[in-house]
Amino acid sequence: MTRGIRFSTDPAELDRDRVHRWLSTDAYWAIGRPRATQEAAVDASRNYAAFDEATGAQVAYARVITDGATFGWLCDVYVDPSVRGRGVGVGLIEAVVADLEPLGLPRITLKTGDAHGLYAKFGFEPIPDPELWMIRLAAPPAG
């Protein structure tokens, strides 16, 4: 594990204000995400956090949407800029994978625009058959 960093899966420990601020203002995939949406997402997911042992401040976050048996979607992975480059992201993904391993999920997916190298270290690779995958996007608001 990463020196000076403590990892937790306890949702009661999350700094929900900080996580929402990170994601809604600095994460390209969640800019502008409403607080109510973020709260619902946290409450319906497995949550992972990293904390600076010296200060107790939360320094990273990730969540997994899963049924606990057949599928997982790793998302909202965020590392505070103040600790980037110190292995916190690697440690966080290591903790996520270790927590999910006992479930025996046949597949865990994710979408990233910039961290392919990080996830490849943990066995993530491009989808081998993307032509089989489909997506239904929400309709744009009327008006």
XYZ file of C-alpha atoms in Angstrom:
143
model
C 0.000 0.000 0.000
C 0.954 3.623 -0.405
C 3.017 5.039 2.450
C 1.141 7.541 4.613
C -2.202 6.741 2.976
C -5.058 4.779 4.538
C -7.716 3.176 2.349
C -11.302 2.606 3.432
C -14.483 1.035 2.105
C -16.637 2.549 4.852
C -19.115 4.990 3.263
C -19.560 6.694 6.641
C -15.971 7.959 6.367
C -16.482 9.706 3.027
C -16.070 13.467 2.881
C -19.139 13.819 0.676
C -18.708 17.575 0.286
C -15.159 17.126 -0.975
C -16.077 14.264 -3.319
C -18.908 16.279 -4.841
C -16.689 19.346 -5.239
C -13.943 17.281 -6.918
C -16.265 15.575 -9.343
C -18.630 18.418 -10.167
C -15.903 21.016 -10.716
C -12.767 19.140 -11.833
C -13.628 15.708 -13.271
C -14.226 15.948 -17.032
C -16.897 13.229 -16.919
C -18.940 14.791 -14.096
C -18.659 18.579 -14.478
C -21.832 20.143 -13.168
C -23.185 16.946 -11.602
C -25.894 17.974 -9.143
C -25.352 17.176 -5.479
C -28.542 15.085 -5.300
C -27.336 12.949 -8.206
C -23.968 12.475 -6.536
C -25.580 11.485 -3.239
C -27.808 8.918 -4.971
C -24.797 7.496 -6.819
C -22.763 7.172 -3.612
C -25.629 5.537 -1.748
C -26.181 2.952 -4.514
C -22.504 2.015 -4.967
C -19.526 0.386 -3.271
C -17.326 3.313 -2.238
C -13.569 3.535 -1.822
C -11.602 6.354 -0.258
C -7.992 7.182 0.488
C -7.016 9.350 3.439
C -3.797 11.128 4.350
C -2.786 9.480 7.633
C -1.096 12.653 8.902
C -4.022 15.021 8.373
C -6.988 12.656 8.092
C -8.084 14.456 4.923
C -9.601 12.438 2.128
C -7.281 12.523 -0.898
C -8.922 10.137 -3.378
C -12.219 8.470 -4.240
C -13.648 5.740 -6.442
C -16.890 3.840 -6.618
C -18.111 0.633 -8.190
C -21.625 -0.021 -9.387
C -22.246 -3.747 -9.080
C -24.792 -6.462 -8.461
C -22.075 -8.249 -6.490
C -22.285 -11.361 -8.633
C -21.968 -10.807 -12.379
C -20.769 -7.319 -13.249
C -19.018 -4.230 -11.931
C -18.502 -0.734 -13.361
C -15.556 1.168 -11.861
C -16.226 4.882 -12.039
C -15.671 8.313 -10.512
C -12.011 7.603 -9.801
C -10.451 10.854 -8.612
C -7.144 11.677 -6.935
C -6.655 15.117 -5.425
C -4.079 17.099 -7.422
C -2.026 17.679 -4.250
C -1.119 13.971 -4.030
C -0.929 12.972 -7.674
C 2.320 11.266 -8.618
C 2.717 9.669 -5.178
C 1.108 6.326 -6.035
C -2.253 7.142 -4.476
C -4.157 6.244 -7.650
C -2.301 2.954 -7.949
C -3.007 2.187 -4.291
C -6.660 3.090 -4.673
C -7.169 0.805 -7.678
C -5.205 -1.922 -5.900
C -7.618 -1.606 -2.943
C -10.665 -1.680 -5.233
C -9.460 -4.793 -7.076
C -8.603 -6.534 -3.792
C -12.049 -5.755 -2.388
C -13.848 -7.016 -5.500
C -11.708 -10.130 -6.040
C -13.590 -12.321 -3.515
C -16.852 -11.603 -5.356
C -15.563 -13.423 -8.439
C -17.144 -10.940 -10.834
C -16.733 -12.262 -14.402
C -16.212 -8.720 -15.704
C -15.440 -5.252 -14.412
C -15.554 -2.396 -16.880
C -14.578 1.246 -16.844
C -14.325 4.193 -19.179
C -11.335 6.523 -19.159
C -10.068 9.295 -21.345
C -6.599 9.564 -19.863
C -5.561 6.780 -17.473
C -5.251 3.674 -19.639
C -1.751 2.938 -18.323
C -2.913 2.946 -14.708
C -5.742 0.504 -15.316
C -3.655 -1.762 -17.549
C -1.460 -2.479 -14.505
C -4.487 -4.211 -12.987
C -5.500 -6.255 -16.006
C -7.935 -3.848 -17.639
C -7.755 -3.905 -21.435
C -9.830 -2.633 -24.360
C -13.134 -4.444 -24.807
C -12.386 -7.358 -27.144
C -15.761 -7.216 -28.861
C -16.997 -3.599 -28.817
C -19.462 -4.346 -31.604
C -21.504 -6.364 -29.078
C -21.830 -3.472 -26.618
C -24.584 -0.899 -26.914
C -25.541 2.229 -25.008
C -28.754 4.141 -24.541
C -28.145 7.792 -23.789
C -30.696 10.028 -22.132
C -32.615 12.305 -24.460
C -31.555 15.945 -24.284
C -33.884 18.132 -22.212
C -36.767 19.592 -24.219
C -36.734 23.262 -24.707
